[in-house]
Amino acid sequence: MKILITGANGQLGTELRHLLDENQIEYVGTDAAELDITNADAVTTYFEKNKPELVYHCAAYTAVDAAEEEPGKSINYKVNVVGTQNIANAAEAIGATLVYISTDYVFDGTNDQMYTEETPAAPKNEYGRTKLAGEEAVANTMSKYYIIRTSWVFGEYGKNFVYTMLNLAKTHDHLTVVSDQVGRPTWTRTLAEFMLYTVQNDVPYGLYQLSNDNSCTWYEFASEILKDKDVEVSPVTSDEYPQKAFRPRHSIMDLTKIKATGFEVPTWQDALQKFMAKID
């Protein structure tokens, strides 16, 4: 099977490449320098020439706060909406399967219960709106697709919350972290493994939600990250730590559908422990 990874040098794309390498699965990886996904003609030409049968669409604009203002807003829309539509059009034209990564930010954060795949989306920031539009582009265009929503992503290859906390702990003896936002952390390794699992196990096409099991606040997540460090972590409210983009206060996604596929979902605590062991 001919496999294409877009955004192959990003945090998730790099993790996925390493996983495929470990499994001796051949693929081609592209990033913006090799394939400008916002250019419809370039995408069409690339797909017609190379004819990938499976596309892992990892390319995305993920600067959540920058997406609220220009020029970030324009780039966010071009990459996450226009780019995804271009990929979907080209993939469908050659009969390929598409795996698209979305986000818990498609929800408004007001639901006290877990969000299922059937819960109506109501994004309240620009990033969430464009990722939902990307979902719609895929679902309305593709015959064979997986949409995988994820949340609070951390991993070995790129900037993320875990690295931020570890770096701050080197220069601070006291940190304050938001304690009124609740969600599920996701290790890129777990996400990449499910992306591979879907295809290898003929998982039915459609929308899925994947994170590591169990939930926490950012404060609880930070406390676990820094439990062996000589730094004090204190909780603060979101109002005490204002950000440009709205963050859902409660975005715990239901994992029932994922678990029904037979995929084993590690807890975020176990995933974090394995990740920390890799980077020590």
Tab-separated table of N, CA and C in Angstrom, residues 2-132:
chain	number	residue	atom	x	y	z
A	2	LYS	N	0.579	2.177	-0.889
A	2	LYS	CA	1.334	3.432	-0.960
A	2	LYS	C	0.759	4.420	0.051
A	3	ILE	N	1.613	4.850	0.976
A	3	ILE	CA	1.181	5.698	2.086
A	3	ILE	C	1.811	7.077	1.980
A	4	LEU	N	1.002	8.105	2.198
A	4	LEU	CA	1.472	9.488	2.243
A	4	LEU	C	1.170	10.079	3.611
A	5	ILE	N	2.154	10.765	4.191
A	5	ILE	CA	1.954	11.512	5.432
A	5	ILE	C	2.143	12.987	5.128
A	6	THR	N	1.107	13.799	5.309
A	6	THR	CA	1.282	15.247	5.211
A	6	THR	C	1.681	15.769	6.591
A	7	GLY	N	2.392	16.887	6.621
A	7	GLY	CA	2.856	17.399	7.908
A	7	GLY	C	3.804	16.426	8.574
A	8	ALA	N	4.641	15.777	7.764
A	8	ALA	CA	5.461	14.661	8.252
A	8	ALA	C	6.546	15.084	9.235
A	9	ASN	N	6.864	16.364	9.293
A	9	ASN	CA	7.905	16.826	10.212
A	9	ASN	C	7.348	17.471	11.471
A	10	GLY	N	6.037	17.454	11.621
A	10	GLY	CA	5.414	18.011	12.821
A	10	GLY	C	5.456	17.026	13.975
A	11	GLN	N	4.847	17.421	15.090
A	11	GLN	CA	4.886	16.597	16.295
A	11	GLN	C	4.263	15.218	16.065
A	12	LEU	N	3.078	15.185	15.495
A	12	LEU	CA	2.413	13.905	15.248
A	12	LEU	C	3.005	13.198	14.041
A	13	GLY	N	3.274	13.948	12.977
A	13	GLY	CA	3.826	13.336	11.773
A	13	GLY	C	5.140	12.625	12.039
A	14	THR	N	5.991	13.232	12.859
A	14	THR	CA	7.272	12.609	13.189
A	14	THR	C	7.061	11.342	14.007
A	15	GLU	N	6.139	11.405	14.978
A	15	GLU	CA	5.825	10.208	15.773
A	15	GLU	C	5.322	9.084	14.881
A	16	LEU	N	4.447	9.425	13.954
A	16	LEU	CA	3.893	8.413	13.054
A	16	LEU	C	4.983	7.824	12.159
A	17	ARG	N	5.893	8.653	11.687
A	17	ARG	CA	6.986	8.148	10.858
A	17	ARG	C	7.834	7.131	11.622
A	18	HIS	N	8.146	7.453	12.869
A	18	HIS	CA	8.940	6.528	13.680
A	18	HIS	C	8.198	5.206	13.896
A	19	LEU	N	6.890	5.288	14.110
A	19	LEU	CA	6.102	4.073	14.310
A	19	LEU	C	6.087	3.210	13.053
A	20	LEU	N	5.902	3.844	11.895
A	20	LEU	CA	5.904	3.089	10.641
A	20	LEU	C	7.279	2.494	10.365
A	21	ASP	N	8.329	3.250	10.679
A	21	ASP	CA	9.685	2.716	10.516
A	21	ASP	C	9.889	1.462	11.371
A	22	GLU	N	9.425	1.527	12.620
A	22	GLU	CA	9.565	0.383	13.530
A	22	GLU	C	8.852	-0.845	12.995
A	23	ASN	N	7.751	-0.614	12.290
A	23	ASN	CA	6.967	-1.717	11.740
A	23	ASN	C	7.357	-2.050	10.302
A	24	GLN	N	8.438	-1.416	9.835
A	24	GLN	CA	8.964	-1.654	8.485
A	24	GLN	C	7.892	-1.447	7.419
A	25	ILE	N	7.144	-0.365	7.598
A	25	ILE	CA	6.108	0.011	6.642
A	25	ILE	C	6.606	1.202	5.830
A	26	GLU	N	6.617	1.073	4.521
A	26	GLU	CA	7.109	2.143	3.670
A	26	GLU	C	6.074	3.259	3.538
A	27	TYR	N	6.556	4.469	3.384
A	27	TYR	CA	5.689	5.639	3.260
A	27	TYR	C	6.475	6.758	2.605
A	28	VAL	N	5.764	7.801	2.197
A	28	VAL	CA	6.374	9.046	1.751
A	28	VAL	C	5.862	10.152	2.663
A	29	GLY	N	6.772	10.958	3.173
A	29	GLY	CA	6.378	12.060	4.048
A	29	GLY	C	6.616	13.397	3.372
A	30	THR	N	5.650	14.284	3.464
A	30	THR	CA	5.801	15.631	2.905
A	30	THR	C	5.521	16.665	3.978
A	31	ASP	N	6.129	17.826	3.804
A	31	ASP	CA	5.790	18.979	4.614
A	31	ASP	C	5.580	20.142	3.657
A	32	ALA	N	5.461	21.344	4.185
A	32	ALA	CA	5.125	22.489	3.336
A	32	ALA	C	6.121	22.684	2.197
A	33	ALA	N	7.392	22.374	2.450
A	33	ALA	CA	8.420	22.556	1.426
A	33	ALA	C	8.217	21.614	0.240
A	34	GLU	N	7.688	20.424	0.499
A	34	GLU	CA	7.483	19.441	-0.574
A	34	GLU	C	6.090	19.535	-1.183
A	35	LEU	N	5.108	19.911	-0.389
A	35	LEU	CA	3.730	19.966	-0.880
A	35	LEU	C	2.960	21.053	-0.151
A	36	ASP	N	2.602	22.100	-0.868
A	36	ASP	CA	1.792	23.188	-0.308
A	36	ASP	C	0.328	22.772	-0.395
A	37	ILE	N	-0.221	22.315	0.716
A	37	ILE	CA	-1.589	21.783	0.678
A	37	ILE	C	-2.628	22.864	0.412
A	38	THR	N	-2.257	24.144	0.556
A	38	THR	CA	-3.210	25.223	0.278
A	38	THR	C	-3.317	25.526	-1.214
A	39	ASN	N	-2.470	24.904	-2.020
A	39	ASN	CA	-2.466	25.076	-3.474
A	39	ASN	C	-3.167	23.885	-4.114
A	40	ALA	N	-4.392	24.091	-4.544
A	40	ALA	CA	-5.208	22.983	-5.063
A	40	ALA	C	-4.556	22.305	-6.259
A	41	ASP	N	-4.009	23.091	-7.177
A	41	ASP	CA	-3.385	22.506	-8.373
A	41	ASP	C	-2.183	21.649	-8.002
A	42	ALA	N	-1.384	22.150	-7.051
A	42	ALA	CA	-0.204	21.399	-6.629
A	42	ALA	C	-0.603	20.078	-5.981
A	43	VAL	N	-1.652	20.106	-5.161
A	43	VAL	CA	-2.114	18.890	-4.490
A	43	VAL	C	-2.653	17.894	-5.511
A	44	THR	N	-3.467	18.374	-6.438
A	44	THR	CA	-4.034	17.493	-7.465
A	44	THR	C	-2.937	16.846	-8.301
A	45	THR	N	-1.982	17.659	-8.713
A	45	THR	CA	-0.873	17.147	-9.521
A	45	THR	C	-0.076	16.094	-8.765
A	46	TYR	N	0.201	16.363	-7.486
A	46	TYR	CA	0.975	15.427	-6.669
A	46	TYR	C	0.242	14.097	-6.532
A	47	PHE	N	-1.053	14.147	-6.259
A	47	PHE	CA	-1.825	12.914	-6.053
A	47	PHE	C	-1.971	12.143	-7.358
A	48	GLU	N	-2.179	12.837	-8.465
A	48	GLU	CA	-2.317	12.149	-9.749
A	48	GLU	C	-1.019	11.466	-10.157
A	49	LYS	N	0.102	12.082	-9.794
A	49	LYS	CA	1.402	11.519	-10.143
A	49	LYS	C	1.792	10.359	-9.226
A	50	ASN	N	1.583	10.535	-7.918
A	50	ASN	CA	2.092	9.561	-6.952
A	50	ASN	C	1.068	8.524	-6.505
A	51	LYS	N	-0.211	8.850	-6.658
A	51	LYS	CA	-1.319	7.938	-6.380
A	51	LYS	C	-1.217	7.206	-5.025
A	52	PRO	N	-1.176	7.959	-3.919
A	52	PRO	CA	-1.196	7.290	-2.609
A	52	PRO	C	-2.524	6.596	-2.385
A	53	GLU	N	-2.476	5.447	-1.719
A	53	GLU	CA	-3.699	4.710	-1.423
A	53	GLU	C	-4.233	5.031	-0.026
A	54	LEU	N	-3.330	5.498	0.844
A	54	LEU	CA	-3.679	5.862	2.213
A	54	LEU	C	-2.982	7.173	2.553
A	55	VAL	N	-3.756	8.139	3.035
A	55	VAL	CA	-3.202	9.446	3.368
A	55	VAL	C	-3.424	9.732	4.846
A	56	TYR	N	-2.332	9.883	5.590
A	56	TYR	CA	-2.403	10.346	6.969
A	56	TYR	C	-2.228	11.866	6.936
A	57	HIS	N	-3.322	12.572	7.131
A	57	HIS	CA	-3.285	14.034	6.995
A	57	HIS	C	-2.975	14.667	8.351
A	58	CYS	N	-1.669	14.803	8.615
A	58	CYS	CA	-1.208	15.369	9.892
A	58	CYS	C	-0.924	16.863	9.798
A	59	ALA	N	-0.877	17.411	8.594
A	59	ALA	CA	-0.587	18.833	8.432
A	59	ALA	C	-1.706	19.671	9.028
A	60	ALA	N	-1.354	20.655	9.838
A	60	ALA	CA	-2.358	21.516	10.460
A	60	ALA	C	-1.701	22.775	11.011
A	61	TYR	N	-2.492	23.814	11.143
A	61	TYR	CA	-2.070	25.024	11.843
A	61	TYR	C	-2.604	24.892	13.260
A	62	THR	N	-1.715	24.875	14.251
A	62	THR	CA	-2.132	24.575	15.624
A	62	THR	C	-1.821	25.691	16.621
A	63	ALA	N	-1.455	26.883	16.118
A	63	ALA	CA	-1.179	28.011	17.011
A	63	ALA	C	-2.521	28.613	17.440
A	64	VAL	N	-3.084	28.064	18.503
A	64	VAL	CA	-4.462	28.366	18.889
A	64	VAL	C	-4.680	29.844	19.178
A	65	ASP	N	-3.799	30.472	19.921
A	65	ASP	CA	-3.971	31.888	20.239
A	65	ASP	C	-3.724	32.776	19.023
A	66	ALA	N	-2.693	32.454	18.248
A	66	ALA	CA	-2.389	33.240	17.051
A	66	ALA	C	-3.524	33.187	16.040
A	67	ALA	N	-4.295	32.102	16.060
A	67	ALA	CA	-5.403	31.950	15.119
A	67	ALA	C	-6.526	32.952	15.361
A	68	GLU	N	-6.523	33.622	16.505
A	68	GLU	CA	-7.578	34.584	16.823
A	68	GLU	C	-7.391	35.921	16.113
A	69	GLU	N	-6.176	36.198	15.646
A	69	GLU	CA	-5.887	37.490	15.043
A	69	GLU	C	-5.100	37.320	13.751
A	70	GLU	N	-5.192	38.333	12.879
A	70	GLU	CA	-4.383	38.291	11.664
A	70	GLU	C	-2.914	38.474	12.027
A	71	PRO	N	-1.965	37.861	11.270
A	71	PRO	CA	-2.215	37.026	10.089
A	71	PRO	C	-2.547	35.571	10.416
A	72	GLY	N	-2.496	35.225	11.708
A	72	GLY	CA	-2.757	33.844	12.086
A	72	GLY	C	-4.114	33.341	11.645
A	73	LYS	N	-5.116	34.213	11.710
A	73	LYS	CA	-6.469	33.787	11.341
A	73	LYS	C	-6.521	33.318	9.894
A	74	SER	N	-5.870	34.064	9.011
A	74	SER	CA	-5.877	33.703	7.590
A	74	SER	C	-5.112	32.413	7.339
A	75	ILE	N	-3.952	32.282	7.977
A	75	ILE	CA	-3.149	31.070	7.796
A	75	ILE	C	-3.899	29.858	8.344
A	76	ASN	N	-4.498	30.028	9.513
A	76	ASN	CA	-5.282	28.971	10.145
A	76	ASN	C	-6.363	28.464	9.195
A	77	TYR	N	-7.100	29.374	8.582
A	77	TYR	CA	-8.181	28.996	7.659
A	77	TYR	C	-7.626	28.317	6.405
A	78	LYS	N	-6.563	28.888	5.843
A	78	LYS	CA	-6.010	28.335	4.602
A	78	LYS	C	-5.502	26.908	4.805
A	79	VAL	N	-4.816	26.670	5.908
A	79	VAL	CA	-4.243	25.349	6.143
A	79	VAL	C	-5.309	24.351	6.579
A	80	ASN	N	-6.096	24.720	7.589
A	80	ASN	CA	-7.009	23.754	8.204
A	80	ASN	C	-8.295	23.517	7.417
A	81	VAL	N	-8.717	24.513	6.640
A	81	VAL	CA	-9.952	24.349	5.869
A	81	VAL	C	-9.654	24.153	4.385
A	82	VAL	N	-9.031	25.155	3.776
A	82	VAL	CA	-8.731	25.057	2.344
A	82	VAL	C	-7.794	23.878	2.071
A	83	GLY	N	-6.744	23.769	2.872
A	83	GLY	CA	-5.787	22.685	2.676
A	83	GLY	C	-6.417	21.320	2.831
A	84	THR	N	-7.251	21.174	3.847
A	84	THR	CA	-7.907	19.877	4.066
A	84	THR	C	-8.882	19.558	2.942
A	85	GLN	N	-9.614	20.561	2.449
A	85	GLN	CA	-10.515	20.327	1.321
A	85	GLN	C	-9.740	19.898	0.081
A	86	ASN	N	-8.597	20.528	-0.139
A	86	ASN	CA	-7.765	20.157	-1.287
A	86	ASN	C	-7.297	18.707	-1.173
A	87	ILE	N	-6.852	18.318	0.010
A	87	ILE	CA	-6.397	16.947	0.228
A	87	ILE	C	-7.551	15.968	0.033
A	88	ALA	N	-8.719	16.312	0.584
A	88	ALA	CA	-9.886	15.429	0.452
A	88	ALA	C	-10.308	15.274	-1.007
A	89	ASN	N	-10.330	16.376	-1.749
A	89	ASN	CA	-10.710	16.313	-3.165
A	89	ASN	C	-9.771	15.409	-3.944
A	90	ALA	N	-8.465	15.600	-3.720
A	90	ALA	CA	-7.472	14.826	-4.465
A	90	ALA	C	-7.486	13.356	-4.055
A	91	ALA	N	-7.670	13.091	-2.760
A	91	ALA	CA	-7.701	11.711	-2.280
A	91	ALA	C	-8.918	10.970	-2.816
A	92	GLU	N	-10.057	11.620	-2.790
A	92	GLU	CA	-11.285	10.989	-3.283
A	92	GLU	C	-11.200	10.708	-4.779
A	93	ALA	N	-10.572	11.598	-5.503
A	93	ALA	CA	-10.484	11.442	-6.960
A	93	ALA	C	-9.719	10.195	-7.368
A	94	ILE	N	-8.788	9.745	-6.511
A	94	ILE	CA	-8.019	8.539	-6.853
A	94	ILE	C	-8.403	7.344	-5.979
A	95	GLY	N	-9.465	7.492	-5.183
A	95	GLY	CA	-9.976	6.382	-4.392
A	95	GLY	C	-9.167	6.051	-3.150
A	96	ALA	N	-8.433	7.026	-2.638
A	96	ALA	CA	-7.599	6.793	-1.458
A	96	ALA	C	-8.422	6.841	-0.173
A	97	THR	N	-7.859	6.304	0.892
A	97	THR	CA	-8.416	6.420	2.237
A	97	THR	C	-7.716	7.576	2.941
A	98	LEU	N	-8.485	8.382	3.676
A	98	LEU	CA	-7.926	9.551	4.349
A	98	LEU	C	-8.131	9.452	5.862
A	99	VAL	N	-7.055	9.723	6.614
A	99	VAL	CA	-7.125	9.796	8.069
A	99	VAL	C	-6.874	11.244	8.460
A	100	TYR	N	-7.861	11.875	9.063
A	100	TYR	CA	-7.812	13.306	9.407
A	100	TYR	C	-7.847	13.480	10.923
A	101	ILE	N	-6.996	14.355	11.436
A	101	ILE	CA	-6.903	14.578	12.875
A	101	ILE	C	-7.620	15.871	13.251
A	102	SER	N	-8.557	15.766	14.185
A	102	SER	CA	-9.300	16.930	14.651
A	102	SER	C	-9.060	17.138	16.147
A	103	THR	N	-9.952	17.844	16.823
A	103	THR	CA	-9.655	18.335	18.166
A	103	THR	C	-10.894	18.403	19.058
A	104	ASP	N	-10.656	18.360	20.375
A	104	ASP	CA	-11.742	18.569	21.335
A	104	ASP	C	-12.231	20.008	21.316
A	105	TYR	N	-11.490	20.912	20.685
A	105	TYR	CA	-11.900	22.317	20.627
A	105	TYR	C	-13.110	22.536	19.718
A	106	VAL	N	-13.604	21.459	19.091
A	106	VAL	CA	-14.868	21.598	18.354
A	106	VAL	C	-16.043	21.697	19.321
A	107	PHE	N	-15.801	21.447	20.620
A	107	PHE	CA	-16.854	21.533	21.632
A	107	PHE	C	-16.745	22.848	22.410
A	108	ASP	N	-17.861	23.259	23.014
A	108	ASP	CA	-17.880	24.550	23.705
A	108	ASP	C	-17.475	24.477	25.168
A	109	GLY	N	-17.345	23.260	25.694
A	109	GLY	CA	-16.867	23.112	27.059
A	109	GLY	C	-17.907	23.311	28.141
A	110	THR	N	-19.178	23.372	27.771
A	110	THR	CA	-20.228	23.615	28.758
A	110	THR	C	-20.927	22.343	29.215
A	111	ASN	N	-20.612	21.224	28.576
A	111	ASN	CA	-21.268	19.960	28.907
A	111	ASN	C	-20.612	19.345	30.146
A	112	ASP	N	-21.387	19.038	31.161
A	112	ASP	CA	-20.838	18.418	32.367
A	112	ASP	C	-20.571	16.932	32.177
A	113	GLN	N	-21.153	16.349	31.154
A	113	GLN	CA	-20.944	14.938	30.860
A	113	GLN	C	-19.856	14.800	29.790
A	114	MET	N	-19.440	13.576	29.524
A	114	MET	CA	-18.450	13.359	28.473
A	114	MET	C	-19.069	13.615	27.100
A	115	TYR	N	-18.241	14.119	26.200
A	115	TYR	CA	-18.686	14.387	24.841
A	115	TYR	C	-18.545	13.121	23.992
A	116	THR	N	-19.636	12.712	23.364
A	116	THR	CA	-19.597	11.573	22.456
A	116	THR	C	-19.438	12.080	21.030
A	117	GLU	N	-19.253	11.142	20.106
A	117	GLU	CA	-19.156	11.522	18.698
A	117	GLU	C	-20.461	12.128	18.189
A	118	GLU	N	-21.561	11.854	18.901
A	118	GLU	CA	-22.864	12.376	18.464
A	118	GLU	C	-23.203	13.740	19.095
A	119	THR	N	-22.430	14.170	20.075
A	119	THR	CA	-22.688	15.463	20.706
A	119	THR	C	-22.514	16.577	19.673
A	120	PRO	N	-23.501	17.482	19.544
A	120	PRO	CA	-23.362	18.577	18.573
A	120	PRO	C	-22.115	19.418	18.858
A	121	ALA	N	-21.381	19.710	17.810
A	121	ALA	CA	-20.188	20.550	17.945
A	121	ALA	C	-20.607	22.017	18.029
A	122	ALA	N	-19.843	22.790	18.813
A	122	ALA	CA	-20.118	24.221	18.962
A	122	ALA	C	-18.822	24.940	19.338
A	123	PRO	N	-17.848	24.983	18.422
A	123	PRO	CA	-16.551	25.572	18.744
A	123	PRO	C	-16.659	27.052	19.094
A	124	LYS	N	-15.814	27.485	20.032
A	124	LYS	CA	-15.844	28.870	20.476
A	124	LYS	C	-14.511	29.581	20.264
A	125	ASN	N	-13.607	28.954	19.507
A	125	ASN	CA	-12.407	29.676	19.090
A	125	ASN	C	-12.146	29.396	17.609
A	126	GLU	N	-11.291	30.201	17.006
A	126	GLU	CA	-11.059	30.103	15.565
A	126	GLU	C	-10.432	28.767	15.178
A	127	TYR	N	-9.523	28.281	15.981
A	127	TYR	CA	-8.897	26.998	15.700
A	127	TYR	C	-9.952	25.894	15.663
A	128	GLY	N	-10.814	25.859	16.667
A	128	GLY	CA	-11.863	24.857	16.708
A	128	GLY	C	-12.807	24.955	15.523
A	129	ARG	N	-13.124	26.188	15.109
A	129	ARG	CA	-14.031	26.374	13.962
A	129	ARG	C	-13.411	25.820	12.682
A	130	THR	N	-12.123	26.065	12.491
A	130	THR	CA	-11.504	25.577	11.253
A	130	THR	C	-11.315	24.065	11.274
A	131	LYS	N	-11.039	23.499	12.429
A	131	LYS	CA	-10.907	22.040	12.488
A	131	LYS	C	-12.258	21.368	12.261
A	132	LEU	N	-13.326	21.962	12.749
A	132	LEU	CA	-14.662	21.421	12.475
A	132	LEU	C	-14.978	21.542	10.986
